[in-house]
C-alpha atoms as one frame of an Amber mdcrd trajectory, in Angstrom:
protein
  60.682 112.866  92.586  57.172 111.525  93.213  56.105 110.767  96.755  56.417
 107.110  97.534  54.818 105.509 100.638  53.706 102.302 102.337  51.066 101.426
 104.911  50.604  98.236 106.855  48.029  96.710 109.191  48.028  93.764 111.582
  44.309  93.506 112.221  41.582  95.559 113.711  39.081  94.885 116.499  38.322
  95.203 120.154  41.684  96.229 121.429  41.030  97.455 124.955  43.888  99.638
 126.276  43.463  98.338 129.852  44.126  94.736 128.757  47.287  95.479 126.775
  50.462  95.415 128.866  53.232  97.906 128.114  55.487  94.976 127.211  53.048
  93.515 124.730  52.328  96.844 123.199  56.039  97.395 122.704  56.317  93.977
 120.990  53.464  94.827 118.574  54.891  98.207 117.686  58.362  96.769 117.153
  56.942  94.086 114.837  55.023  96.681 112.919  57.957  99.024 112.622  60.127
  96.133 111.375  57.701  95.337 108.629  57.097  99.013 107.749  60.827  99.799
 107.523  61.580  96.748 105.362  58.817  97.599 102.872  59.847 101.249 102.785
  63.529 100.333 102.164  62.362  98.435  99.019  60.616 101.552  97.766  63.529
 103.769  98.652  65.833 101.521  96.630  63.605 102.194  93.571  61.988  98.730
  93.487  58.326  98.069  92.790  55.261  98.434  94.984  54.575  94.706  94.448
  58.041  93.852  95.946  57.442  96.261  98.847  54.061  94.842  99.926  55.331
  91.258  99.669  58.410  91.946 101.808  56.261  93.795 104.456  53.617  91.136
 104.667  56.165  88.290 104.822  57.544  89.873 108.007  54.148  90.127 109.520
  53.533  86.470 108.593  56.732  85.565 110.322  55.600  87.052 113.634  53.553
  84.938 116.125  51.734  88.133 117.187  49.534  88.323 114.118  46.970  85.823
 112.735  48.726  85.037 109.451  51.576  82.648 108.641  53.311  81.638 111.860
  50.610  83.177 114.121  47.652  81.505 112.371  44.714  80.371 114.529  43.524
  76.827 114.835  40.539  75.431 112.832  37.933  73.007 114.189  40.260  70.105
 113.332  43.200  71.693 115.204  44.976  72.529 111.998  45.891  75.711 110.188
  44.214  76.987 106.967  45.723  80.151 105.507  44.672  82.559 102.803  46.460
  85.332 100.955  46.202  87.656  97.942  48.312  90.254  96.112  47.453  92.675
  93.269  49.492  94.871  90.999  47.719  98.177  90.271  49.773  98.843  87.134
  48.633  95.741  85.280  45.592  94.690  87.305  47.267  91.275  87.562  46.393
  89.459  90.795  47.146  86.181  92.626  45.427  84.491  95.530  45.550  81.282
  97.508  43.094  79.816 100.031  42.868  76.836 102.401  46.554  76.125 102.289
  48.648  74.467 105.024  52.272  74.256 105.957  53.268  77.287 103.817  55.455
  79.710 105.813  54.650  82.762 103.666  51.282  82.456 101.861  51.704  85.902
 100.299  54.700  84.624  98.303  52.614  81.734  96.958  49.886  84.192  95.972
  52.549  86.242  94.093  53.706  83.137  92.281  50.156  82.361  91.293  49.975
  85.926  89.848  53.323  85.769  87.987  53.909  82.148  87.299  50.552  80.686
  86.495  47.689  81.621  84.049  45.229  81.853  86.948  44.212  84.271  89.674
  42.903  82.055  92.597  44.023  78.593  93.646  42.580  76.774  96.657  43.073
  73.788  98.827  44.670  70.674  97.371  45.249  72.333  93.949  47.079  75.333
  95.643  49.255  72.887  97.593  50.070  70.915  94.408  51.145  74.205  92.758
  53.307  75.015  95.786  54.940  71.582  95.639  55.685  71.951  91.914  57.356
  75.285  92.705  59.518  73.563  95.431  57.960  75.286  98.428  59.213  73.770
 101.695  56.304  72.623 103.907  56.734  73.582 107.543  55.875  71.078 110.262
  52.730  71.765 112.320  54.938  72.730 115.281  56.122  75.876 113.311  52.591
  77.243 113.528  51.930  76.323 117.149  51.334  79.194 119.473  50.126  78.676
 123.064  47.795  81.744 123.075  46.179  80.613 119.816  45.857  77.058 121.138
  44.164  78.277 124.272  41.715  80.340 122.201  40.804  77.171 120.343  40.498
  74.971 123.419  37.918  77.404 124.855  35.504  76.799 122.019  36.485  73.442
 120.453  33.699  70.850 120.139  31.140  73.560 119.947  29.433  75.281 117.047
  31.051  78.576 117.956  33.748  80.113 115.845  35.678  83.223 116.683  36.774
  86.189 114.543  39.704  86.392 116.809  37.995  89.350 118.471  34.659  87.826
 119.425  33.706  87.180 123.035  37.204  88.109 124.294  37.968  91.746 124.793
  41.713  91.284 124.359  41.566  89.836 120.872  41.233  91.150 117.286  40.366
  90.464 113.731  43.246  88.443 112.444  44.601  89.677 109.120  47.752  91.391
 107.988  48.242  93.511 104.995  50.276  96.188 103.135  49.695  98.802 100.435
  52.363 100.779  98.666  53.053 103.454  96.051  56.509 103.242  94.434  58.668
 105.958  92.811  57.006 105.379  89.401  53.525 106.006  90.822  52.570 102.341
  90.615  50.590 100.874  93.515  49.965  97.412  94.969  48.183  95.605  97.791
  48.701  92.372  99.646  46.662  90.689 102.405  47.246  87.492 104.371  45.284
  85.711 107.143  44.977  82.546 109.260  41.191  82.807 109.198  38.759  82.227
 112.126  39.413  80.224 115.292  37.448  76.927 115.173  36.266  77.507 111.563
  34.679  74.580 109.762  33.695  73.492 106.235  36.534  75.180 104.476  35.323
  78.738 105.392  36.968  81.481 103.400  36.904  85.177 104.402  37.501  88.329
 102.416  41.350  88.338 102.590  42.084  86.278  99.389  39.099  87.662  97.449
  40.078  90.320  94.922  37.768  93.246  95.206  36.541  92.311  98.713  39.602
  92.204 100.977  42.301  93.249  98.564  42.411  95.408  95.420  44.765  97.675
  93.493  44.307  99.857  90.416  46.635 102.770  89.540  43.568 104.712  88.440
  42.248 104.786  91.988  43.838 103.080  94.950  45.352 100.043  96.533  43.396
  98.535  99.501  43.919  95.846 102.162  41.081  95.172 104.498  40.732  93.679
 107.933  37.407  92.971 109.662  34.286  90.812 109.763  34.984  89.017 106.520
  31.472  87.899 105.688  30.391  91.546 105.702  33.423  92.719 103.734  32.664
  90.158 101.006  28.997  91.207 100.813  29.984  94.883 100.707  32.748  94.237
  98.049  34.590  96.680 100.347  37.937  97.151  98.588  36.442  97.639  95.189
  33.689  99.946  96.652  36.383 102.367  97.746  37.920 102.321  94.252  34.469
 102.859  92.725  33.687 105.894  94.848  37.001 107.422  93.717  36.514 106.591
  90.056  32.782 107.435  89.691  32.153 110.094  92.390  35.609 111.775  92.307
  36.271 111.250  95.991  39.782 111.312  97.436  41.218 108.098  98.828  40.589
 109.404 102.354  36.986 110.464 101.654  36.180 107.108  99.889  37.774 104.990
 102.613  35.952 106.911 105.345  32.606 106.604 103.564  32.962 102.806 103.229
  34.291 102.025 106.729  32.334 104.527 108.784  29.013 104.410 106.878  28.468
 101.708 104.232  29.920  98.709 106.062  28.275  99.656 109.297  24.887  99.853
 107.573  25.047  96.158 106.886  26.346  95.236 110.363  30.088  94.863 109.583
  33.003  96.323 111.440  36.750  96.550 110.913  39.089  98.778 108.986  41.352
  99.125 105.916  44.590 100.694 104.712  44.650 102.463 101.387  47.059 104.409
  99.135  46.616 106.258  95.842  49.035 106.756  92.996  50.224 110.089  94.459
  51.286 108.301  97.706  48.351 109.649  99.842  47.509 107.186 102.604  44.198
 106.532 104.447  43.757 104.115 107.419  40.168 104.286 108.740  38.662 101.821
 111.165  35.381 101.643 113.099  36.562  99.486 115.924  38.508 100.412 119.107
  41.783  99.900 117.422  43.775  98.655 114.380  47.426  97.631 114.452  48.856
  99.909 111.719  51.718 101.916 110.425  52.594 104.323 107.614  55.823 105.688
 106.191  56.336 108.088 103.368  59.098 109.897 101.476  57.407 113.191 102.671
  58.497 112.466 106.265  55.564 110.467 107.786  56.778 107.571 109.940  54.466
 106.161 112.523  52.965 103.049 114.067  49.874 102.954 116.206  47.289 100.685
 117.738  44.413 102.741 119.092  42.203 105.590 117.705
């Protein structure tokens, strides 16, 4: 049987050990393990990589600990605007949504865009109309309220500052969640979801919903989910850059991922990390920050969650 595997992340950034209590660290690791195990169980049952990444990301979206779904940060207008994307490496089909509100699991809406529309990317009012036509339940604003997130916003509201969830405060992080998987048939997939930036204005969109920037999957190369300073990941077309290095330079998934995260993105001033898997189930999880919430599990016996380097 081919090796099947899954990797997940819950954001990268300035995660200083001294500011993380043992209780909070245990909560993060438990939430990561829950999502990792759920995605792996899907693969173990012989289901697709697309199903596995959706299941894993939904559980991360359901946790208030991560900036996606329930834990999304507050915008300048004290609301929540979420983005998500998903891609199938077998068919190169993809779906993405941006600037959506009230949707409990944005990744599921992105998958519906991929499979139940003729489009790839829906945003704002149009994406919400699509969700309503598909009978999505809209959650009340109270579902997305988190006291820690609200305090983050109160500190910078009414200013021109915005916060990549890690900026200024040493105990914070880039807020994105994601999963990549390789199933028993050697097909791969990637999914990414985020609540964006604290105090963001003007309908700002980061790399998470952008195919090729924050999310990408192609059976010929790899599946990638990114987390980091979105503006730089967009300009560096990071996810596709990794795939290109594999396709055109013959690099392994590990070599290509390391080259992009530890050299190419740094050269233009960006920081963050990514998770990647190839069609043989090999996983890479590089980051150039102090930490990245992450986990990996494979049929060859790997099973781990980690936060720091």
